[in-house]
mmCIF file of C-alpha atoms in Angstrom:
data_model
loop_
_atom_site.group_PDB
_atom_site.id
_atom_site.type_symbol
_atom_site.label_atom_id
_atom_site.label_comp_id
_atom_site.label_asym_id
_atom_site.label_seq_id
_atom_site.Cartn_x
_atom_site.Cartn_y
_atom_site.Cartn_z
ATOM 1 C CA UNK A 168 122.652 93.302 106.278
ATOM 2 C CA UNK A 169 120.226 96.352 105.827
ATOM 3 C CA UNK A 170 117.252 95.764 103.623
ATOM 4 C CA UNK A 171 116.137 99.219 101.983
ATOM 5 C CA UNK A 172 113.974 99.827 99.215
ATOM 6 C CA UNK A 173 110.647 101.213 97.684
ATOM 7 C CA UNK A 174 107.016 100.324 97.174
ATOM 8 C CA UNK A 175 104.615 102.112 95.153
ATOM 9 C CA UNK A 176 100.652 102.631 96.330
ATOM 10 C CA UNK A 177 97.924 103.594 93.841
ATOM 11 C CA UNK A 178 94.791 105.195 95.303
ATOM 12 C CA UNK A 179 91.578 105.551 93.423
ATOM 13 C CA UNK A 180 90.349 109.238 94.579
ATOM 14 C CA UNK A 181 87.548 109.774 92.045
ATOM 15 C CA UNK A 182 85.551 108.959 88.271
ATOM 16 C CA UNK A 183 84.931 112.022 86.463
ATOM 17 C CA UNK A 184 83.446 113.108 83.563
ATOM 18 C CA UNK A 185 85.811 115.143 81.268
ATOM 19 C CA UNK A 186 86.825 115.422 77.473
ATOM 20 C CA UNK A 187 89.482 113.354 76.785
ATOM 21 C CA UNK A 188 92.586 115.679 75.643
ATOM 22 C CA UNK A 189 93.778 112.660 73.292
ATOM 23 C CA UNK A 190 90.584 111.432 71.772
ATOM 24 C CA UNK A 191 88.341 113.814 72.210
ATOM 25 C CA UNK A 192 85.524 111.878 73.533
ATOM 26 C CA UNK A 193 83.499 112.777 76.782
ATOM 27 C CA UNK A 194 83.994 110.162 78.638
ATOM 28 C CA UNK A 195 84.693 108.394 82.639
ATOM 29 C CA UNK A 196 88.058 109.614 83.917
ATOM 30 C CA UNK A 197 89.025 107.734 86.669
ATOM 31 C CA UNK A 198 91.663 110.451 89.040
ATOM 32 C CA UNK A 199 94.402 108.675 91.090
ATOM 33 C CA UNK A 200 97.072 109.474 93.428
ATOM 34 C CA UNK A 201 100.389 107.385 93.355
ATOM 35 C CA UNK A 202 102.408 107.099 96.323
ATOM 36 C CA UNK A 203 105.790 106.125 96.528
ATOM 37 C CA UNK A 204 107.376 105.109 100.040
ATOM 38 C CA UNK A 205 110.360 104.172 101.307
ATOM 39 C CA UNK A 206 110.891 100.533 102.702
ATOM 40 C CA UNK A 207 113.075 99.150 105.655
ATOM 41 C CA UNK A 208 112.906 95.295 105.950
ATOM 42 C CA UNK A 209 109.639 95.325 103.731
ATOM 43 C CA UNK A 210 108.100 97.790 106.370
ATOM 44 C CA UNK A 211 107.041 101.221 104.674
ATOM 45 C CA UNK A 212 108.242 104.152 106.309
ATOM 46 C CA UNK A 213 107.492 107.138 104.865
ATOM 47 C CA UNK A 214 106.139 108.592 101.356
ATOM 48 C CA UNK A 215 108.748 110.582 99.104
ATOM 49 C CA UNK A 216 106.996 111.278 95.995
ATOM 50 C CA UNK A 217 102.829 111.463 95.432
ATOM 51 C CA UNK A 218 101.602 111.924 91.916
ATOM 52 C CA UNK A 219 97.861 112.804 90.622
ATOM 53 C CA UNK A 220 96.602 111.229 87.250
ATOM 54 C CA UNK A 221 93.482 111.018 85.439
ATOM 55 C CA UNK A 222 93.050 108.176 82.756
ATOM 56 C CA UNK A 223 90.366 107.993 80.506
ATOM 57 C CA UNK A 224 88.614 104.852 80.082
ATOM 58 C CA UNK A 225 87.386 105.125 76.969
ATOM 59 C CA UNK A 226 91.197 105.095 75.054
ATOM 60 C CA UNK A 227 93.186 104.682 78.053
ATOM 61 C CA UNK A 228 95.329 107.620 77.947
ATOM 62 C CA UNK A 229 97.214 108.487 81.447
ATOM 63 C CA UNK A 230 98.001 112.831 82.307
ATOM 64 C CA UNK A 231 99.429 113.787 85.148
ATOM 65 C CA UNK A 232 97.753 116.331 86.719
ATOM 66 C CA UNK A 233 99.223 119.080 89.312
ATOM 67 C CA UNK A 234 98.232 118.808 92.809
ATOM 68 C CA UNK A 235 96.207 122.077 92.941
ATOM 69 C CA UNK A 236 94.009 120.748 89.695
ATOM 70 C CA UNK A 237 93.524 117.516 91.731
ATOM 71 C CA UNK A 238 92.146 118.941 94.661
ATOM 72 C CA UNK A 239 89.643 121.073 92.481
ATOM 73 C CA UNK A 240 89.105 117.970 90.402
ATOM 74 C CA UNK A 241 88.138 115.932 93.876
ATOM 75 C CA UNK A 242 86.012 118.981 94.878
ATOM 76 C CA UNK A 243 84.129 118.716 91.688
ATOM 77 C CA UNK A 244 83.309 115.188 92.160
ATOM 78 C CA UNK A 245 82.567 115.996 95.686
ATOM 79 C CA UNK A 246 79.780 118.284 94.623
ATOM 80 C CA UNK A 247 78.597 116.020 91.816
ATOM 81 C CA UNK A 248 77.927 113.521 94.505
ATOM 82 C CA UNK A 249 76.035 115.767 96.717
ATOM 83 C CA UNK A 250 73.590 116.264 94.158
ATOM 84 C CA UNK A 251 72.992 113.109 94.004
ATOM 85 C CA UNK A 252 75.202 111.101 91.954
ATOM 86 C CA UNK A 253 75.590 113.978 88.981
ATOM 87 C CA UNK A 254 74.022 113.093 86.039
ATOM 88 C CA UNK A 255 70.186 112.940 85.865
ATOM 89 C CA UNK A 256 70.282 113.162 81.642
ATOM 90 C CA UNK A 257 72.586 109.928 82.244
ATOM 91 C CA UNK A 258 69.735 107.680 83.640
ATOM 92 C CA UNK A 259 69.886 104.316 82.219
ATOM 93 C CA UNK A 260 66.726 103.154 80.373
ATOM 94 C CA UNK A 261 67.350 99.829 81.007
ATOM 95 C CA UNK A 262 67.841 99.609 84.445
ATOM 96 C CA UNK A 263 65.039 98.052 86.765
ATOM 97 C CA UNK A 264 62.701 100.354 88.834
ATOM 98 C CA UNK A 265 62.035 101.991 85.307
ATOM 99 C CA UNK A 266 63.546 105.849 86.061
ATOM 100 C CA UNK A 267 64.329 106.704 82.722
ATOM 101 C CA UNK A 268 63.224 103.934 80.667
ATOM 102 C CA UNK A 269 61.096 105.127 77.449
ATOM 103 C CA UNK A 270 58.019 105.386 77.599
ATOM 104 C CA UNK A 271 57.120 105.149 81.513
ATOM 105 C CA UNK A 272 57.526 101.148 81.358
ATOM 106 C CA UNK A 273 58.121 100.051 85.043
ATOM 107 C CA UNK A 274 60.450 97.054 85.439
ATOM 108 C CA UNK A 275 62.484 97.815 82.185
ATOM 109 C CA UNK A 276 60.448 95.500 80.124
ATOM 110 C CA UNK A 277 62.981 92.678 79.677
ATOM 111 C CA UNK A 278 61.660 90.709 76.832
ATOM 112 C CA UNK A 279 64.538 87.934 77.939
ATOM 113 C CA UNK A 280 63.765 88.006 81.569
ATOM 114 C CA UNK A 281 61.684 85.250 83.935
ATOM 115 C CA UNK A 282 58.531 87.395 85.177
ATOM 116 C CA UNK A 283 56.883 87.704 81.727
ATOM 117 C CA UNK A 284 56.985 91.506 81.009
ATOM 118 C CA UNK A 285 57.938 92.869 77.713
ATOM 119 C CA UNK A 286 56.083 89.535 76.270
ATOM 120 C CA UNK A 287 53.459 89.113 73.620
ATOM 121 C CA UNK A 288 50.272 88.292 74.860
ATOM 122 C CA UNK A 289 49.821 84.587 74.213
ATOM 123 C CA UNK A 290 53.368 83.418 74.929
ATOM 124 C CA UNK A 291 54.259 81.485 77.885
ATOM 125 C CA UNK A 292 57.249 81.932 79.362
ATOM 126 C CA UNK A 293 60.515 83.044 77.732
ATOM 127 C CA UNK A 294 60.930 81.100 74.120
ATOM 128 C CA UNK A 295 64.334 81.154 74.215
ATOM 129 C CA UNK A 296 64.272 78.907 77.445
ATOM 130 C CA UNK A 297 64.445 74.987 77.309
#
């Protein structure tokens, strides 16, 4: 008794930032390649069909995309990273460390967090702590 079949592989390549084609929103677009490979006795032997596809995370919508567009969608992101990590505009002015956050606070200024900043003068500690 032969046993033959197939087993598919997904492979996150890249996150983008695109317009959405179905929502319209710019938003993360995560692009993926789906292999399909034939199967002896569980063992995989060889792929027969690879697929590109970009789906947006903000409604969730899948495309397939052409291999040439994938490769100059993986470039893209390529370059993106090399000038280091894309979007400066994007900053988050939350985050600690302060790059971004309004007005020059270091720290981001949790008013919620342990080491005090962010806090009125004359409270101690966080008041939402027992």
């Amino acid at each position: 008794m032969i046993i033959f079949g197939t087993k598919g592989y997904i492979y996150q390549l890249a996150i983008l930032t695109l317009v959405c084609g179905q929502c319209g929103n710019p938003s993360a677009h995560t692009l993926r390649k789906r292999v399909s490979k034939f199967t002896l006795f569980f063992v995989p032997l060889f792929p027969y069909s690879t697929k590109h596809y970009t789906q947006c995370t903000f409604c969730g919508v899948e495309h397939q995309v052409p291999n040439e567009q994938a490769e100059q969608l993986l470039a893209q992101s390529a370059t993106q990273a090399q000038q280091g990590g894309g979007q400066q505009h994007g900053a988050n002015p939350f985050a600690q460390g302060g790059q971004g956050a309004p007005g020059g606070q270091q720290g981001g200024g949790n008013p919620f967090s342990q080491g005090g900043q962010g806090q009125q003068p004359g409270q101690g500690g966080n008041p939402y702590q027992h």
